[in-house]
């Protein structure tokens, strides 16, 4: 007799044969390489474009495989299908940005013999997690003449790293009584850049702020820049080092920026691996999701719209834009919260995502009464369930925590605004928004398979 009650499925169980395990492992290895080098929105787009080009995609829409980027931070890629654009696209979105510490435009200070960089944090982060850990600096400095210099410091073997010193417990008695919000001030998130003072030139006085002067000398030697060049720079402090497997069994991937590069990577792999898709398959990778999706490279901009219009005028100029949009099916690829083993009280266990149980769908996001949510239509969910179940891919349906505990938003509503069907779908993480986020190896595999099934479905 058919089992009537719903069953939870484990990716470990479903992909337990040798072929399943090795495919899962190969994808996780590739993902970790990607994660280790794509630590900013620009690096993510550059790494994605490299993969697209290797697969025969070219800038623009002259051929059947094209892509367009904006400021190297947002990226649209499309693979022409057999059906008319009038029947809509298959679209997966994801975001290229992650929470981090941005250097201020006047970052350099010197206090008590220590040279530091002042930061302004980007996105929702728990400030205490950024103290006392090795940091690297990634970004770009643009000189007044327009020359853009990519910066990457603190990642090379044997290269020095940077850090924010935390207060010793001996002198932190008063802080222990403060609330978490009060105990960690944003203006104390100052990154140590140096300690050696510049020497006085023969017959001259030592420079004022000699440590800062030495830091400027070193930056000038390496990049040919001066302090004013930092005004037109975007330098991001991110955790130093590579992504690593976690656990004796290597069952977990640990690394920075998995929200949302896990969806970028798996959606991209799915787009490249999809077998002769019937519908035109697209990915849109937006920037600025972590700070509200504003800005020219964010989801509330017109970039996506312009890309689809350009694609349609190259491939099928007679088809109206609104018709393409109204018939499109989309997945908003973003990460979900996995039930935290030590904070189970924050989750409602019947409607939560579990590590290892496959890609997580979220019918609605938002907070406190679904406020600000895209609420996916049941007809669409029914179709999607059918697509995944037909291939035996593990998936789960979940909400982000207990109803009144918190919540969050994604870019789904920006896609829904065009009239297309859209639902959130992505792997669930532990330690989301922390400097070392965790994902489950079978969930990465499940996400890639689910995205590919979505592109390939008739
Ligand atoms: Mn996200
Ligand atoms: Mn996020």
XYZ file of C-alpha atoms and ligand atoms in Angstrom:
460
model
C 0.000 0.000 0.000
C 1.241 3.523 -0.783
C 2.560 5.343 2.258
C 0.109 8.212 2.941
C 2.079 10.224 5.472
C 4.923 12.357 4.107
C 8.434 11.012 4.562
C 11.634 12.929 5.139
C 14.341 11.918 2.668
C 18.064 11.917 3.262
C 20.478 12.741 0.457
C 22.972 10.360 2.063
C 20.474 7.528 1.721
C 19.402 8.354 -1.850
C 22.938 8.785 -3.189
C 24.532 5.941 -1.282
C 25.951 3.955 -4.180
C 29.475 4.583 -5.392
C 28.425 6.563 -8.465
C 26.167 8.812 -6.399
C 28.787 9.398 -3.759
C 31.569 10.206 -6.219
C 29.389 12.580 -8.287
C 28.395 14.341 -5.080
C 32.018 14.601 -3.996
C 33.225 15.882 -7.378
C 30.667 18.688 -7.320
C 31.601 19.636 -3.739
C 35.302 19.754 -4.701
C 34.541 22.054 -7.637
C 32.340 24.201 -5.441
C 35.057 24.573 -2.809
C 37.545 25.769 -5.442
C 35.006 28.330 -6.610
C 34.252 29.454 -3.055
C 37.942 29.829 -2.199
C 38.575 32.258 -5.032
C 35.194 34.033 -5.339
C 35.074 36.102 -2.150
C 33.589 39.303 -3.511
C 30.793 40.072 -5.964
C 33.352 40.960 -8.650
C 35.388 37.803 -8.109
C 32.175 35.751 -8.225
C 31.119 37.265 -11.551
C 34.647 36.851 -12.972
C 34.770 33.175 -11.942
C 31.291 32.587 -13.385
C 32.183 34.265 -16.694
C 35.285 32.095 -16.962
C 33.112 28.978 -16.725
C 30.615 30.387 -19.212
C 33.336 31.191 -21.743
C 34.871 27.744 -21.339
C 31.426 26.340 -22.203
C 31.144 28.394 -25.386
C 29.109 31.333 -24.038
C 30.026 34.723 -25.504
C 29.330 38.324 -24.473
C 26.073 39.508 -26.084
C 23.401 37.463 -27.850
C 24.770 36.888 -31.337
C 24.957 33.145 -30.812
C 22.635 30.872 -28.880
C 24.696 31.146 -25.684
C 25.228 34.647 -24.368
C 25.918 36.670 -21.276
C 26.014 40.288 -20.123
C 27.527 41.714 -16.965
C 27.110 45.049 -15.244
C 30.135 46.615 -13.514
C 31.501 43.097 -13.079
C 29.075 42.650 -10.167
C 25.812 41.438 -11.726
C 25.576 38.853 -14.502
C 22.885 37.533 -16.834
C 23.483 34.414 -18.948
C 21.141 32.650 -21.352
C 21.082 29.429 -23.324
C 18.596 29.415 -26.174
C 16.008 26.662 -26.036
C 14.042 24.923 -28.779
C 10.741 26.578 -27.940
C 9.739 30.156 -28.707
C 10.503 32.856 -26.145
C 6.756 33.486 -26.209
C 6.427 30.358 -24.075
C 8.571 31.968 -21.388
C 11.992 31.406 -19.864
C 13.298 29.051 -17.228
C 15.144 31.400 -14.919
C 17.225 30.945 -11.760
C 18.386 33.948 -9.751
C 21.057 34.113 -7.062
C 23.163 36.850 -5.485
C 26.878 37.526 -5.728
C 27.358 39.632 -2.583
C 27.891 38.424 0.999
C 28.104 40.148 4.391
C 31.581 41.583 5.063
C 33.503 44.608 6.307
C 34.066 47.347 3.724
C 36.944 49.764 4.176
C 35.725 53.326 4.642
C 36.721 55.900 2.009
C 39.188 57.473 4.482
C 40.223 54.221 6.156
C 43.745 54.766 7.477
C 44.316 55.667 11.118
C 47.101 55.195 13.606
C 46.555 54.724 17.344
C 49.206 53.932 19.981
C 51.702 52.557 17.505
C 49.211 50.432 15.578
C 48.098 51.230 12.026
C 44.486 50.343 11.252
C 41.781 50.575 8.600
C 38.328 51.772 9.606
C 35.416 49.755 8.230
C 31.696 50.045 7.607
C 30.026 46.666 7.776
C 27.979 45.462 4.797
C 24.825 43.436 5.338
C 23.456 41.714 8.409
C 26.320 40.351 10.451
C 26.951 39.552 14.108
C 29.839 41.894 14.812
C 31.537 39.755 17.454
C 32.223 37.042 14.869
C 34.701 39.297 13.048
C 37.140 39.859 15.901
C 40.290 37.800 16.458
C 40.358 36.001 13.124
C 42.648 36.241 10.085
C 41.214 38.527 7.419
C 42.150 39.194 3.803
C 41.562 42.336 1.751
C 39.951 41.963 -1.676
C 38.735 44.650 -4.017
C 39.607 47.301 -6.496
C 41.240 50.740 -6.405
C 40.399 53.072 -9.281
C 42.895 55.843 -9.934
C 41.783 59.292 -11.037
C 42.853 58.444 -14.602
C 40.447 55.483 -14.657
C 42.982 52.701 -14.170
C 41.438 49.948 -12.026
C 43.827 47.954 -9.845
C 42.542 44.679 -8.420
C 43.626 44.182 -4.801
C 44.066 40.820 -3.115
C 46.113 40.716 0.075
C 46.295 37.982 2.670
C 45.462 34.895 0.609
C 48.845 33.783 -0.756
C 50.903 31.067 0.914
C 53.026 32.741 3.588
C 51.521 36.167 2.914
C 50.643 38.267 5.977
C 46.966 38.528 6.963
C 45.025 41.235 8.797
C 42.861 41.101 11.903
C 40.734 42.960 14.427
C 42.108 42.526 17.943
C 39.528 41.666 20.584
C 39.653 42.937 24.147
C 41.200 40.602 26.718
C 38.655 39.016 29.115
C 40.526 40.462 32.098
C 39.413 43.950 31.127
C 36.025 43.023 29.732
C 34.077 42.557 32.981
C 31.767 45.487 32.266
C 31.196 44.371 28.689
C 29.973 40.991 29.908
C 26.960 42.778 31.448
C 26.068 44.632 28.243
C 23.615 43.407 25.646
C 25.120 41.905 22.510
C 23.993 44.969 20.552
C 25.828 47.340 22.914
C 28.964 45.300 23.589
C 30.300 45.424 20.023
C 30.531 48.834 18.413
C 30.876 49.198 14.663
C 33.509 51.903 15.155
C 35.728 49.361 16.892
C 35.783 47.116 13.819
C 39.185 48.522 12.877
C 41.482 46.198 10.995
C 45.164 46.058 11.918
C 47.260 46.812 8.848
C 50.702 47.425 10.303
C 52.997 48.240 13.163
C 56.392 49.305 11.779
C 57.023 53.071 11.686
C 58.500 54.761 8.628
C 62.029 55.933 9.348
C 62.949 59.593 9.335
C 64.942 60.675 6.335
C 68.511 61.871 6.927
C 68.436 65.183 8.849
C 64.617 65.266 8.988
C 62.096 64.672 11.745
C 60.250 61.335 11.874
C 56.940 61.624 10.009
C 53.816 62.257 12.073
C 51.804 59.014 12.227
C 54.865 57.079 11.145
C 53.139 53.667 11.128
C 50.451 54.938 8.797
C 53.199 56.530 6.689
C 54.924 53.122 6.416
C 51.634 51.446 5.376
C 51.232 54.078 2.650
C 54.832 53.455 1.518
C 54.147 49.719 1.236
C 50.875 50.240 -0.645
C 52.670 52.618 -2.980
C 55.477 50.123 -3.605
C 53.039 47.332 -4.387
C 50.238 49.142 -6.223
C 51.558 52.633 -6.984
C 48.707 54.210 -5.039
C 48.473 57.030 -2.510
C 45.962 57.748 0.256
C 43.558 59.688 -1.986
C 43.269 56.693 -4.324
C 41.458 54.866 -1.513
C 38.586 57.316 -1.931
C 37.700 55.691 -5.241
C 38.167 52.136 -4.026
C 36.040 49.229 -2.936
C 38.112 47.127 -0.567
C 36.372 44.352 1.318
C 37.738 42.585 4.382
C 36.757 38.925 4.213
C 37.892 35.833 6.116
C 41.343 34.734 4.896
C 41.970 31.219 3.659
C 40.291 28.524 1.639
C 37.036 26.650 2.044
C 37.545 23.379 3.934
C 35.714 20.159 4.507
C 34.351 19.888 8.026
C 34.019 16.626 9.943
C 35.889 13.314 9.939
C 33.661 12.147 7.084
C 34.061 15.385 5.037
C 30.280 15.572 4.962
C 30.139 19.359 5.325
C 31.670 22.245 3.387
C 32.837 25.136 5.568
C 33.686 28.488 4.072
C 32.909 32.168 3.741
C 30.251 33.541 1.396
C 28.154 30.423 0.808
C 25.151 32.746 1.043
C 24.711 32.964 -1.829
C 27.613 31.642 -3.885
C 26.325 28.116 -3.312
C 23.307 29.018 -5.472
C 25.455 30.896 -7.996
C 27.675 27.849 -8.434
C 24.989 25.166 -8.529
C 22.722 27.211 -10.842
C 25.645 27.870 -13.172
C 26.639 24.179 -13.240
C 23.016 23.271 -13.937
C 22.827 25.773 -16.818
C 26.033 24.380 -18.361
C 25.183 20.707 -17.822
C 21.496 20.815 -18.837
C 20.818 18.498 -21.738
C 19.382 20.355 -24.758
C 16.802 22.417 -22.825
C 13.407 22.937 -24.410
C 12.894 26.389 -22.931
C 15.428 29.194 -23.027
C 17.363 28.787 -19.786
C 18.719 31.811 -17.959
C 20.503 32.761 -14.782
C 20.570 36.230 -13.257
C 23.134 36.854 -10.546
C 22.464 40.087 -8.679
C 24.597 42.119 -6.325
C 23.403 44.159 -3.295
C 20.914 41.553 -2.015
C 22.377 41.766 1.475
C 21.692 45.507 1.697
C 18.199 45.633 0.263
C 18.731 45.021 -3.484
C 19.008 48.735 -4.312
C 21.722 50.145 -6.582
C 22.274 49.653 -10.309
C 23.544 46.078 -9.850
C 20.787 45.055 -7.398
C 17.546 43.246 -8.118
C 15.428 46.396 -7.983
C 17.376 47.888 -10.907
C 16.363 47.552 -14.584
C 19.436 45.485 -15.517
C 17.605 42.166 -15.802
C 14.844 43.749 -17.877
C 17.341 45.297 -20.303
C 19.105 41.945 -20.692
C 15.900 40.100 -21.572
C 14.914 42.867 -24.011
C 18.307 42.686 -25.734
C 18.127 38.903 -25.858
C 14.605 38.999 -27.315
C 15.516 41.577 -29.955
C 18.432 39.366 -31.043
C 16.581 36.065 -31.022
C 12.893 36.792 -31.464
C 12.125 40.497 -31.961
C 8.426 39.941 -32.679
C 7.712 38.597 -29.183
C 6.614 41.254 -26.677
C 8.619 41.498 -23.455
C 5.539 41.175 -21.241
C 4.577 37.943 -22.929
C 7.980 36.402 -22.187
C 7.797 37.531 -18.569
C 4.245 36.364 -17.946
C 5.071 32.846 -19.127
C 8.357 32.514 -17.288
C 8.972 30.034 -14.506
C 11.623 31.066 -12.002
C 13.495 29.804 -8.978
C 14.863 32.394 -6.594
C 18.071 30.634 -5.592
C 18.966 31.636 -2.092
C 20.049 29.814 1.024
C 17.783 28.728 3.823
C 18.401 28.218 7.549
C 19.016 24.605 8.529
C 17.830 23.571 11.989
C 20.759 24.393 14.258
C 21.502 21.447 16.569
C 22.108 23.810 19.502
C 19.357 26.337 18.788
C 16.504 24.022 17.913
C 14.139 26.231 19.920
C 14.328 28.904 17.189
C 12.821 26.551 14.621
C 9.367 25.029 14.298
C 10.413 21.475 13.629
C 7.520 20.432 11.399
C 8.239 23.260 8.942
C 12.000 23.599 9.015
C 14.852 22.620 6.743
C 17.215 19.880 7.882
C 20.846 19.476 6.892
C 21.192 16.651 4.366
C 17.500 16.463 3.406
C 17.930 18.139 0.032
C 17.276 21.534 -1.517
C 14.853 23.613 0.560
C 11.850 25.335 -0.986
C 10.306 28.280 0.781
C 6.785 29.124 -0.344
C 6.994 32.515 1.327
C 9.680 34.504 3.113
C 9.089 37.800 4.915
C 8.446 38.139 8.617
C 5.626 38.330 11.178
C 2.597 37.507 9.080
C 4.407 36.957 5.753
C 5.010 40.702 5.508
C 7.128 41.515 2.452
C 6.869 38.005 1.017
C 6.396 36.546 -2.405
C 3.908 33.782 -1.676
C 4.319 31.170 -4.412
C 1.152 29.781 -6.021
C 0.209 26.191 -5.180
C -0.196 25.324 -8.875
C 3.458 26.154 -9.380
C 4.550 24.169 -6.321
C 2.553 21.199 -7.543
C 4.335 21.305 -10.901
C 7.756 21.614 -9.247
C 7.131 18.706 -6.872
C 6.276 16.586 -9.871
C 9.506 17.561 -11.673
C 11.719 16.683 -8.693
C 9.887 13.562 -7.613
C 10.013 12.161 -11.145
C 13.806 12.144 -10.803
C 13.902 11.066 -7.155
C 15.726 14.240 -6.113
C 15.500 14.925 -2.355
C 13.859 18.249 -1.495
C 12.084 19.766 1.487
C 9.592 22.573 2.123
C 10.474 24.903 4.958
C 9.943 28.221 6.701
C 12.715 30.368 8.142
C 12.340 29.728 11.871
C 9.349 30.083 14.169
C 6.722 32.583 13.045
C 7.451 35.387 15.514
C 11.170 34.725 16.038
C 12.487 36.597 13.012
C 12.451 36.233 9.259
C 14.100 37.519 6.140
C 13.533 38.430 2.524
C 14.940 37.392 -0.834
C 14.794 38.694 -4.391
C 11.762 36.515 -5.253
C 9.389 39.480 -5.066
C 11.359 41.409 -7.712
C 10.822 38.533 -10.150
C 7.216 38.062 -9.105
C 6.572 41.693 -10.047
C 6.814 40.675 -13.734
C 3.977 38.208 -13.323
C 6.146 35.112 -13.546
C 5.858 32.100 -11.287
C 8.640 32.091 -8.709
C 9.535 30.330 -5.482
C 12.622 30.393 -3.269
C 14.794 27.318 -3.569
C 18.289 26.734 -2.204
C 20.352 24.632 0.189
C 19.991 25.187 3.935
C 23.066 26.439 5.799
C 24.254 26.318 9.371
C 25.906 29.494 10.649
C 24.442 31.621 7.845
C 26.008 35.111 7.566
C 28.952 34.035 9.723
C 32.558 34.143 8.475
C 32.502 30.325 8.260
C 29.170 29.107 6.903
C 28.399 25.402 6.617
C 26.628 23.479 3.872
C 25.811 19.790 3.543
C 27.561 17.878 0.734
C 24.395 16.004 -0.397
C 22.402 19.258 -0.301
C 24.845 20.907 -2.744
C 24.340 17.913 -5.040
C 20.581 18.008 -4.594
C 20.489 21.737 -5.427
C 22.461 21.227 -8.626
C 20.252 18.305 -9.688
C 17.074 20.199 -8.831
C 18.164 23.279 -10.801
C 19.117 21.094 -13.750
C 15.796 19.203 -13.609
C 14.035 22.587 -13.621
C 15.919 23.680 -16.768
C 15.325 20.350 -18.493
C 11.652 19.885 -17.566
C 9.123 20.061 -20.403
Mn 21.050 35.155 0.494
Mn 21.975 36.665 3.268
